[in-house]
């Protein structure tokens, strides 16, 4: 990582009464990056949800744990470091300028996350802007038309949500088949990704757990290796298992981290850590949410599920085509979730009404779990929905554009406006 002065190390470690100011103008951007990493680790010690991943020196994390800085102290340092970076940003547009801009965005998000932890409750759109740099606006599909099409392809008694839930349950992966289905799904995602993206020798380990607020979580461990934890307590259909494999592994979170590590290695200390509530997380979550459609266009997806996954799950392969077609229609309702998250978190809907609306309008079979997730992670829900749609507009189905976006720390997602 390079050397740094004793005073700069003290600042970075959030220790030392004599060094409680932001780095001096002549300090390098690397020193500022190391300070940023330690501030994120310090926040993670106070709020585990705020730390998404870290694969840097264990001593830095141990130091943050020993210091256990207050939220107020971390916030003040993050703001001071961001202000210092802005004040001393070079006029020329170059790599250093982009790194400073990245650090400023991330540090301001850290400060805003602390505001939320201390009780601030800005409106959903404002919180998404402060934490993720996500400006409001965009164009959603006609959800009424999508539901009308689903109503046609899923005839029967009862309302559409009940009919879809009953249909969906027919394709659940039984617990004793889940590990094998996930392994084959990951293999398929890996093969499809490697056909477009050169990757070093890498490794993905999968663990089945039962105590996650997420359906799955990927922790990058460095050295081109990740550990994916899958919440086996939540029911997974074959289609959602494939979604998860693409999202978490190839070309989603694991692949993104491998590509960044291969490109930058230890030359960018700031990439050793990722705060969950940050513009960086927005880009990565948006990319991971887009990953399944990039790997498997609809026809390819139906064929892979029919030929590879249905037999392992011991389901009738002849039913795969209709099942995947229905699942793709339901997936097109995902913008509804972002709209409902905004209304719920802004207080326009209480929990029972929000759950009923999610079930009715987004055909979400586990609406209560989704709302509990929103209670805990708030505007993070926007990264899966609004973020995904913004990135899709930026890269389309172009693998090269996808790779450029996820390996560029300076990449941001531009706002979309109605009519564009």
GROMACS .gro file of C-alpha atoms in nm:
model
  420
    1UNK     CA    1   0.000   0.000   0.000
    2UNK     CA    2   0.295   0.236   0.044
    3UNK     CA    3   0.411   0.433   0.342
    4UNK     CA    4   0.252   0.723   0.519
    5UNK     CA    5   0.354   0.961   0.793
    6UNK     CA    6   0.282   0.880   1.156
    7UNK     CA    7   0.039   1.170   1.180
    8UNK     CA    8  -0.149   1.063   0.868
    9UNK     CA    9  -0.175   0.711   1.006
   10UNK     CA   10  -0.318   0.848   1.326
   11UNK     CA   11  -0.578   1.045   1.135
   12UNK     CA   12  -0.665   0.740   0.928
   13UNK     CA   13  -0.700   0.521   1.235
   14UNK     CA   14  -0.922   0.782   1.401
   15UNK     CA   15  -0.678   0.813   1.691
   16UNK     CA   16  -0.442   1.066   1.838
   17UNK     CA   17  -0.545   1.402   1.981
   18UNK     CA   18  -0.266   1.583   1.795
   19UNK     CA   19  -0.385   1.468   1.453
   20UNK     CA   20  -0.760   1.529   1.456
   21UNK     CA   21  -0.781   1.727   1.135
   22UNK     CA   22  -0.820   1.628   0.772
   23UNK     CA   23  -0.502   1.552   0.577
   24UNK     CA   24  -0.296   1.856   0.484
   25UNK     CA   25  -0.308   1.985   0.124
   26UNK     CA   26   0.016   1.809   0.031
   27UNK     CA   27  -0.099   1.471   0.155
   28UNK     CA   28  -0.143   1.226  -0.129
   29UNK     CA   29  -0.473   1.092  -0.250
   30UNK     CA   30  -0.354   0.751  -0.130
   31UNK     CA   31  -0.334   0.883   0.225
   32UNK     CA   32  -0.684   1.025   0.192
   33UNK     CA   33  -0.799   0.686   0.057
   34UNK     CA   34  -0.654   0.504   0.356
   35UNK     CA   35  -0.823   0.752   0.588
   36UNK     CA   36  -1.152   0.688   0.410
   37UNK     CA   37  -1.115   0.311   0.448
   38UNK     CA   38  -1.057   0.341   0.820
   39UNK     CA   39  -1.354   0.574   0.861
   40UNK     CA   40  -1.579   0.321   0.690
   41UNK     CA   41  -1.441   0.048   0.915
   42UNK     CA   42  -1.505   0.269   1.217
   43UNK     CA   43  -1.864   0.316   1.104
   44UNK     CA   44  -1.897  -0.059   1.058
   45UNK     CA   45  -1.800  -0.107   1.424
   46UNK     CA   46  -2.091   0.115   1.525
   47UNK     CA   47  -2.338  -0.015   1.265
   48UNK     CA   48  -2.270  -0.351   1.104
   49UNK     CA   49  -2.530  -0.285   0.832
   50UNK     CA   50  -2.322   0.005   0.702
   51UNK     CA   51  -2.023  -0.212   0.609
   52UNK     CA   52  -2.086  -0.420   0.298
   53UNK     CA   53  -1.742  -0.573   0.251
   54UNK     CA   54  -1.374  -0.532   0.335
   55UNK     CA   55  -1.074  -0.731   0.216
   56UNK     CA   56  -0.784  -0.518   0.335
   57UNK     CA   57  -0.533  -0.557   0.619
   58UNK     CA   58  -0.681  -0.720   0.928
   59UNK     CA   59  -0.486  -0.477   1.144
   60UNK     CA   60  -0.690  -0.183   1.014
   61UNK     CA   61  -1.015  -0.348   1.118
   62UNK     CA   62  -0.869  -0.446   1.455
   63UNK     CA   63  -0.760  -0.086   1.507
   64UNK     CA   64  -1.109   0.042   1.430
   65UNK     CA   65  -1.257  -0.212   1.669
   66UNK     CA   66  -1.019  -0.112   1.946
   67UNK     CA   67  -1.080   0.260   1.899
   68UNK     CA   68  -1.461   0.230   1.870
   69UNK     CA   69  -1.499   0.594   1.767
   70UNK     CA   70  -1.832   0.767   1.821
   71UNK     CA   71  -2.072   0.829   1.534
   72UNK     CA   72  -2.035   1.203   1.585
   73UNK     CA   73  -1.656   1.176   1.560
   74UNK     CA   74  -1.672   0.962   1.246
   75UNK     CA   75  -1.917   1.201   1.084
   76UNK     CA   76  -1.703   1.505   1.161
   77UNK     CA   77  -1.394   1.339   1.018
   78UNK     CA   78  -1.574   1.222   0.705
   79UNK     CA   79  -1.703   1.573   0.637
   80UNK     CA   80  -1.364   1.729   0.705
   81UNK     CA   81  -1.185   1.485   0.477
   82UNK     CA   82  -1.440   1.540   0.199
   83UNK     CA   83  -1.404   1.918   0.231
   84UNK     CA   84  -1.025   1.889   0.219
   85UNK     CA   85  -1.042   1.677  -0.095
   86UNK     CA   86  -1.271   1.930  -0.263
   87UNK     CA   87  -1.053   2.224  -0.163
   88UNK     CA   88  -0.739   2.067  -0.307
   89UNK     CA   89  -0.875   1.898  -0.619
   90UNK     CA   90  -0.653   1.976  -0.919
   91UNK     CA   91  -0.800   2.172  -1.209
   92UNK     CA   92  -0.687   1.921  -1.468
   93UNK     CA   93  -0.909   1.627  -1.545
   94UNK     CA   94  -0.700   1.320  -1.465
   95UNK     CA   95  -0.694   1.002  -1.261
   96UNK     CA   96  -0.629   1.186  -0.934
   97UNK     CA   97  -0.922   1.420  -0.989
   98UNK     CA   98  -1.155   1.125  -1.053
   99UNK     CA   99  -1.029   0.946  -0.742
  100UNK     CA  100  -1.088   1.254  -0.531
  101UNK     CA  101  -1.439   1.293  -0.671
  102UNK     CA  102  -1.512   0.927  -0.591
  103UNK     CA  103  -1.386   0.969  -0.234
  104UNK     CA  104  -1.590   1.285  -0.184
  105UNK     CA  105  -1.910   1.111  -0.295
  106UNK     CA  106  -1.840   0.815  -0.069
  107UNK     CA  107  -1.746   1.026   0.234
  108UNK     CA  108  -2.055   1.243   0.204
  109UNK     CA  109  -2.265   0.927   0.190
  110UNK     CA  110  -2.095   0.805   0.509
  111UNK     CA  111  -2.187   1.131   0.683
  112UNK     CA  112  -2.546   1.108   0.556
  113UNK     CA  113  -2.577   0.748   0.674
  114UNK     CA  114  -2.473   0.860   1.022
  115UNK     CA  115  -2.745   1.125   1.009
  116UNK     CA  116  -2.998   0.848   0.941
  117UNK     CA  117  -2.857   0.637   1.224
  118UNK     CA  118  -2.897   0.935   1.454
  119UNK     CA  119  -3.264   0.975   1.366
  120UNK     CA  120  -3.282   1.182   1.046
  121UNK     CA  121  -3.572   1.076   0.822
  122UNK     CA  122  -3.551   1.273   0.496
  123UNK     CA  123  -3.804   1.192   0.224
  124UNK     CA  124  -3.723   0.879   0.024
  125UNK     CA  125  -3.599   1.066  -0.283
  126UNK     CA  126  -3.376   1.294  -0.076
  127UNK     CA  127  -3.234   1.004   0.123
  128UNK     CA  128  -3.159   0.813  -0.199
  129UNK     CA  129  -2.981   1.122  -0.333
  130UNK     CA  130  -2.776   1.172  -0.015
  131UNK     CA  131  -2.676   0.809   0.030
  132UNK     CA  132  -2.651   0.685  -0.328
  133UNK     CA  133  -2.629   0.994  -0.547
  134UNK     CA  134  -2.955   0.875  -0.704
  135UNK     CA  135  -3.161   1.155  -0.851
  136UNK     CA  136  -3.539   1.097  -0.879
  137UNK     CA  137  -3.714   1.052  -1.211
  138UNK     CA  138  -3.745   0.787  -1.474
  139UNK     CA  139  -3.994   0.601  -1.686
  140UNK     CA  140  -4.180   0.292  -1.567
  141UNK     CA  141  -4.354   0.036  -1.781
  142UNK     CA  142  -4.734   0.020  -1.788
  143UNK     CA  143  -4.784  -0.214  -1.496
  144UNK     CA  144  -5.158  -0.240  -1.562
  145UNK     CA  145  -5.086  -0.379  -1.909
  146UNK     CA  146  -4.837  -0.630  -1.766
  147UNK     CA  147  -5.088  -0.750  -1.507
  148UNK     CA  148  -5.354  -0.776  -1.777
  149UNK     CA  149  -5.124  -1.003  -1.977
  150UNK     CA  150  -5.057  -1.213  -1.669
  151UNK     CA  151  -5.429  -1.232  -1.602
  152UNK     CA  152  -5.468  -1.377  -1.953
  153UNK     CA  153  -5.190  -1.637  -1.922
  154UNK     CA  154  -5.288  -1.741  -1.568
  155UNK     CA  155  -5.663  -1.802  -1.592
  156UNK     CA  156  -5.865  -1.943  -1.305
  157UNK     CA  157  -6.054  -1.850  -0.992
  158UNK     CA  158  -5.947  -1.591  -0.740
  159UNK     CA  159  -5.752  -1.272  -0.784
  160UNK     CA  160  -5.435  -1.254  -0.994
  161UNK     CA  161  -5.201  -1.240  -0.693
  162UNK     CA  162  -5.345  -1.562  -0.551
  163UNK     CA  163  -5.333  -1.738  -0.888
  164UNK     CA  164  -4.975  -1.634  -0.945
  165UNK     CA  165  -4.868  -1.739  -0.594
  166UNK     CA  166  -5.023  -2.084  -0.646
  167UNK     CA  167  -4.856  -2.117  -0.987
  168UNK     CA  168  -4.520  -2.004  -0.852
  169UNK     CA  169  -4.526  -2.254  -0.564
  170UNK     CA  170  -4.530  -2.538  -0.813
  171UNK     CA  171  -4.170  -2.455  -0.908
  172UNK     CA  172  -4.012  -2.433  -0.563
  173UNK     CA  173  -3.680  -2.608  -0.515
  174UNK     CA  174  -3.702  -2.862  -0.235
  175UNK     CA  175  -3.442  -2.817   0.041
  176UNK     CA  176  -3.258  -3.138  -0.044
  177UNK     CA  177  -3.213  -3.020  -0.405
  178UNK     CA  178  -3.123  -2.656  -0.338
  179UNK     CA  179  -2.745  -2.692  -0.317
  180UNK     CA  180  -2.727  -2.890  -0.641
  181UNK     CA  181  -2.954  -2.646  -0.826
  182UNK     CA  182  -2.749  -2.349  -0.708
  183UNK     CA  183  -2.421  -2.517  -0.805
  184UNK     CA  184  -2.547  -2.588  -1.158
  185UNK     CA  185  -2.693  -2.237  -1.189
  186UNK     CA  186  -2.360  -2.082  -1.088
  187UNK     CA  187  -2.176  -2.304  -1.336
  188UNK     CA  188  -2.408  -2.188  -1.613
  189UNK     CA  189  -2.369  -1.823  -1.521
  190UNK     CA  190  -1.992  -1.863  -1.503
  191UNK     CA  191  -1.970  -2.026  -1.846
  192UNK     CA  192  -2.189  -1.760  -2.008
  193UNK     CA  193  -1.992  -1.480  -1.842
  194UNK     CA  194  -1.651  -1.620  -1.934
  195UNK     CA  195  -1.762  -1.634  -2.298
  196UNK     CA  196  -1.770  -1.252  -2.290
  197UNK     CA  197  -1.544  -1.144  -2.002
  198UNK     CA  198  -1.182  -1.256  -1.943
  199UNK     CA  199  -1.152  -1.356  -1.578
  200UNK     CA  200  -0.854  -1.476  -1.375
  201UNK     CA  201  -0.869  -1.803  -1.185
  202UNK     CA  202  -1.137  -1.737  -0.927
  203UNK     CA  203  -1.346  -1.914  -0.667
  204UNK     CA  204  -1.699  -1.890  -0.532
  205UNK     CA  205  -1.793  -2.080  -0.215
  206UNK     CA  206  -2.162  -2.118  -0.129
  207UNK     CA  207  -2.304  -2.153   0.222
  208UNK     CA  208  -2.668  -2.222   0.311
  209UNK     CA  209  -2.771  -2.021   0.617
  210UNK     CA  210  -3.097  -1.927   0.779
  211UNK     CA  211  -3.057  -1.592   0.949
  212UNK     CA  212  -3.011  -1.331   0.676
  213UNK     CA  213  -3.233  -1.029   0.612
  214UNK     CA  214  -3.136  -1.083   0.244
  215UNK     CA  215  -3.216  -1.376   0.017
  216UNK     CA  216  -2.838  -1.399  -0.034
  217UNK     CA  217  -2.524  -1.204   0.043
  218UNK     CA  218  -2.182  -1.207  -0.120
  219UNK     CA  219  -1.867  -1.120   0.070
  220UNK     CA  220  -1.557  -1.067  -0.141
  221UNK     CA  221  -1.257  -1.207   0.044
  222UNK     CA  222  -0.978  -1.088  -0.186
  223UNK     CA  223  -0.756  -1.304  -0.401
  224UNK     CA  224  -1.037  -1.343  -0.657
  225UNK     CA  225  -1.248  -1.542  -0.406
  226UNK     CA  226  -1.596  -1.475  -0.270
  227UNK     CA  227  -1.826  -1.644  -0.021
  228UNK     CA  228  -2.197  -1.643  -0.108
  229UNK     CA  229  -2.440  -1.700   0.177
  230UNK     CA  230  -2.787  -1.809   0.070
  231UNK     CA  231  -3.084  -1.776   0.302
  232UNK     CA  232  -3.222  -2.129   0.290
  233UNK     CA  233  -3.511  -2.023   0.515
  234UNK     CA  234  -3.666  -1.832   0.224
  235UNK     CA  235  -3.834  -2.042  -0.046
  236UNK     CA  236  -3.656  -2.034  -0.382
  237UNK     CA  237  -3.806  -2.128  -0.714
  238UNK     CA  238  -3.586  -2.252  -0.997
  239UNK     CA  239  -3.604  -1.912  -1.168
  240UNK     CA  240  -3.514  -1.720  -0.856
  241UNK     CA  241  -3.226  -1.958  -0.789
  242UNK     CA  242  -3.088  -1.871  -1.132
  243UNK     CA  243  -3.143  -1.500  -1.063
  244UNK     CA  244  -2.950  -1.538  -0.740
  245UNK     CA  245  -2.661  -1.719  -0.910
  246UNK     CA  246  -2.623  -1.443  -1.168
  247UNK     CA  247  -2.677  -1.161  -0.919
  248UNK     CA  248  -2.438  -1.284  -0.652
  249UNK     CA  249  -2.172  -1.457  -0.862
  250UNK     CA  250  -2.149  -1.422  -1.242
  251UNK     CA  251  -2.151  -1.151  -1.370
  252UNK     CA  252  -2.280  -0.991  -1.051
  253UNK     CA  253  -2.113  -0.908  -0.721
  254UNK     CA  254  -1.833  -1.164  -0.727
  255UNK     CA  255  -1.739  -1.085  -1.087
  256UNK     CA  256  -1.750  -0.710  -1.027
  257UNK     CA  257  -1.508  -0.740  -0.735
  258UNK     CA  258  -1.279  -0.977  -0.924
  259UNK     CA  259  -1.262  -0.737  -1.220
  260UNK     CA  260  -1.185  -0.441  -0.993
  261UNK     CA  261  -0.921  -0.641  -0.805
  262UNK     CA  262  -0.763  -0.758  -1.131
  263UNK     CA  263  -0.753  -0.402  -1.266
  264UNK     CA  264  -0.638  -0.212  -0.960
  265UNK     CA  265  -0.504  -0.464  -0.708
  266UNK     CA  266  -0.361  -0.275  -0.410
  267UNK     CA  267  -0.308   0.046  -0.608
  268UNK     CA  268  -0.645   0.184  -0.498
  269UNK     CA  269  -0.678   0.148  -0.119
  270UNK     CA  270  -1.029   0.294  -0.137
  271UNK     CA  271  -1.149  -0.017  -0.321
  272UNK     CA  272  -1.059  -0.245  -0.030
  273UNK     CA  273  -1.383  -0.146   0.141
  274UNK     CA  274  -1.741  -0.087   0.036
  275UNK     CA  275  -1.991   0.096   0.257
  276UNK     CA  276  -2.338  -0.042   0.196
  277UNK     CA  277  -2.503   0.298   0.172
  278UNK     CA  278  -2.300   0.470  -0.099
  279UNK     CA  279  -2.289   0.556  -0.470
  280UNK     CA  280  -2.046   0.266  -0.515
  281UNK     CA  281  -2.306   0.026  -0.376
  282UNK     CA  282  -2.571   0.173  -0.604
  283UNK     CA  283  -2.361   0.093  -0.911
  284UNK     CA  284  -2.274  -0.257  -0.793
  285UNK     CA  285  -2.629  -0.347  -0.687
  286UNK     CA  286  -2.773  -0.207  -1.007
  287UNK     CA  287  -2.523  -0.412  -1.210
  288UNK     CA  288  -2.592  -0.729  -1.012
  289UNK     CA  289  -2.966  -0.678  -1.059
  290UNK     CA  290  -2.913  -0.636  -1.433
  291UNK     CA  291  -2.682  -0.940  -1.452
  292UNK     CA  292  -2.944  -1.216  -1.508
  293UNK     CA  293  -3.091  -1.051  -1.818
  294UNK     CA  294  -2.740  -0.992  -1.954
  295UNK     CA  295  -2.638  -1.358  -1.913
  296UNK     CA  296  -2.965  -1.517  -2.020
  297UNK     CA  297  -3.190  -1.341  -2.270
  298UNK     CA  298  -3.540  -1.488  -2.243
  299UNK     CA  299  -3.507  -1.773  -2.496
  300UNK     CA  300  -3.167  -1.878  -2.360
  301UNK     CA  301  -3.300  -1.865  -2.008
  302UNK     CA  302  -3.595  -2.090  -2.082
  303UNK     CA  303  -3.366  -2.344  -2.250
  304UNK     CA  304  -3.113  -2.344  -1.966
  305UNK     CA  305  -3.377  -2.385  -1.698
  306UNK     CA  306  -3.550  -2.659  -1.896
  307UNK     CA  307  -3.238  -2.857  -1.983
  308UNK     CA  308  -3.012  -2.793  -1.684
  309UNK     CA  309  -3.208  -2.689  -1.375
  310UNK     CA  310  -3.551  -2.850  -1.395
  311UNK     CA  311  -3.409  -3.206  -1.406
  312UNK     CA  312  -3.189  -3.139  -1.102
  313UNK     CA  313  -3.488  -2.990  -0.918
  314UNK     CA  314  -3.692  -3.295  -1.024
  315UNK     CA  315  -3.950  -3.080  -1.198
  316UNK     CA  316  -4.118  -3.147  -1.530
  317UNK     CA  317  -3.899  -2.982  -1.800
  318UNK     CA  318  -4.196  -2.952  -2.037
  319UNK     CA  319  -4.337  -2.682  -1.809
  320UNK     CA  320  -4.026  -2.464  -1.811
  321UNK     CA  321  -4.119  -2.251  -2.113
  322UNK     CA  322  -4.448  -2.126  -1.969
  323UNK     CA  323  -4.300  -2.085  -1.625
  324UNK     CA  324  -4.011  -1.870  -1.746
  325UNK     CA  325  -4.244  -1.659  -1.962
  326UNK     CA  326  -4.463  -1.587  -1.658
  327UNK     CA  327  -4.159  -1.513  -1.440
  328UNK     CA  328  -4.023  -1.265  -1.696
  329UNK     CA  329  -4.358  -1.083  -1.704
  330UNK     CA  330  -4.360  -1.060  -1.325
  331UNK     CA  331  -4.002  -0.934  -1.326
  332UNK     CA  332  -4.114  -0.644  -1.546
  333UNK     CA  333  -4.323  -0.528  -1.249
  334UNK     CA  334  -4.007  -0.448  -1.049
  335UNK     CA  335  -4.044  -0.067  -1.089
  336UNK     CA  336  -4.363  -0.098  -0.884
  337UNK     CA  337  -4.152  -0.204  -0.587
  338UNK     CA  338  -3.953   0.120  -0.602
  339UNK     CA  339  -4.270   0.328  -0.614
  340UNK     CA  340  -4.421   0.135  -0.323
  341UNK     CA  341  -4.099   0.166  -0.121
  342UNK     CA  342  -4.115   0.543  -0.160
  343UNK     CA  343  -4.479   0.560  -0.050
  344UNK     CA  344  -4.423   0.327   0.244
  345UNK     CA  345  -4.110   0.493   0.379
  346UNK     CA  346  -4.258   0.838   0.331
  347UNK     CA  347  -4.557   0.735   0.543
  348UNK     CA  348  -4.826   0.732   0.274
  349UNK     CA  349  -4.890   0.360   0.338
  350UNK     CA  350  -4.887   0.172   0.666
  351UNK     CA  351  -4.744  -0.179   0.689
  352UNK     CA  352  -5.067  -0.378   0.621
  353UNK     CA  353  -5.170  -0.159   0.328
  354UNK     CA  354  -4.818  -0.161   0.184
  355UNK     CA  355  -4.803  -0.542   0.208
  356UNK     CA  356  -5.141  -0.578   0.039
  357UNK     CA  357  -5.039  -0.334  -0.235
  358UNK     CA  358  -4.711  -0.515  -0.302
  359UNK     CA  359  -4.894  -0.845  -0.329
  360UNK     CA  360  -5.162  -0.700  -0.558
  361UNK     CA  361  -4.953  -0.469  -0.781
  362UNK     CA  362  -4.608  -0.635  -0.782
  363UNK     CA  363  -4.739  -0.992  -0.729
  364UNK     CA  364  -4.485  -1.028  -0.449
  365UNK     CA  365  -4.553  -1.348  -0.254
  366UNK     CA  366  -4.336  -1.248   0.045
  367UNK     CA  367  -4.442  -0.886   0.089
  368UNK     CA  368  -4.401  -0.887   0.468
  369UNK     CA  369  -4.036  -0.988   0.436
  370UNK     CA  370  -3.978  -0.716   0.175
  371UNK     CA  371  -4.125  -0.450   0.403
  372UNK     CA  372  -3.918  -0.567   0.700
  373UNK     CA  373  -3.615  -0.535   0.475
  374UNK     CA  374  -3.721  -0.177   0.389
  375UNK     CA  375  -3.764  -0.098   0.758
  376UNK     CA  376  -3.402  -0.198   0.815
  377UNK     CA  377  -3.233  -0.078   0.496
  378UNK     CA  378  -3.473   0.198   0.389
  379UNK     CA  379  -3.391   0.361   0.053
  380UNK     CA  380  -3.148   0.081  -0.036
  381UNK     CA  381  -3.450  -0.070  -0.211
  382UNK     CA  382  -3.399   0.190  -0.484
  383UNK     CA  383  -3.070   0.030  -0.591
  384UNK     CA  384  -3.248  -0.285  -0.711
  385UNK     CA  385  -3.518  -0.103  -0.903
  386UNK     CA  386  -3.442   0.255  -1.003
  387UNK     CA  387  -3.068   0.184  -1.012
  388UNK     CA  388  -3.114  -0.124  -1.228
  389UNK     CA  389  -3.326   0.065  -1.481
  390UNK     CA  390  -3.078   0.352  -1.500
  391UNK     CA  391  -2.787   0.119  -1.564
  392UNK     CA  392  -2.988  -0.073  -1.822
  393UNK     CA  393  -3.039   0.253  -2.013
  394UNK     CA  394  -2.665   0.316  -1.992
  395UNK     CA  395  -2.531  -0.024  -2.102
  396UNK     CA  396  -2.825  -0.206  -2.262
  397UNK     CA  397  -2.728  -0.565  -2.334
  398UNK     CA  398  -2.370  -0.476  -2.426
  399UNK     CA  399  -2.118  -0.683  -2.230
  400UNK     CA  400  -1.831  -0.445  -2.303
  401UNK     CA  401  -2.035  -0.148  -2.177
  402UNK     CA  402  -2.128  -0.343  -1.865
  403UNK     CA  403  -1.764  -0.424  -1.789
  404UNK     CA  404  -1.657  -0.064  -1.851
  405UNK     CA  405  -1.922   0.061  -1.611
  406UNK     CA  406  -1.850  -0.176  -1.323
  407UNK     CA  407  -1.471  -0.140  -1.344
  408UNK     CA  408  -1.479   0.241  -1.345
  409UNK     CA  409  -1.501   0.377  -0.988
  410UNK     CA  410  -1.585   0.717  -1.138
  411UNK     CA  411  -1.899   0.580  -1.307
  412UNK     CA  412  -2.225   0.735  -1.191
  413UNK     CA  413  -2.581   0.668  -1.303
  414UNK     CA  414  -2.733   0.972  -1.475
  415UNK     CA  415  -3.091   1.072  -1.396
  416UNK     CA  416  -3.369   0.975  -1.632
  417UNK     CA  417  -3.655   1.206  -1.704
  418UNK     CA  418  -3.998   1.135  -1.841
  419UNK     CA  419  -4.003   1.134  -2.218
  420UNK     CA  420  -3.639   1.030  -2.257
   0.00000   0.00000   0.00000
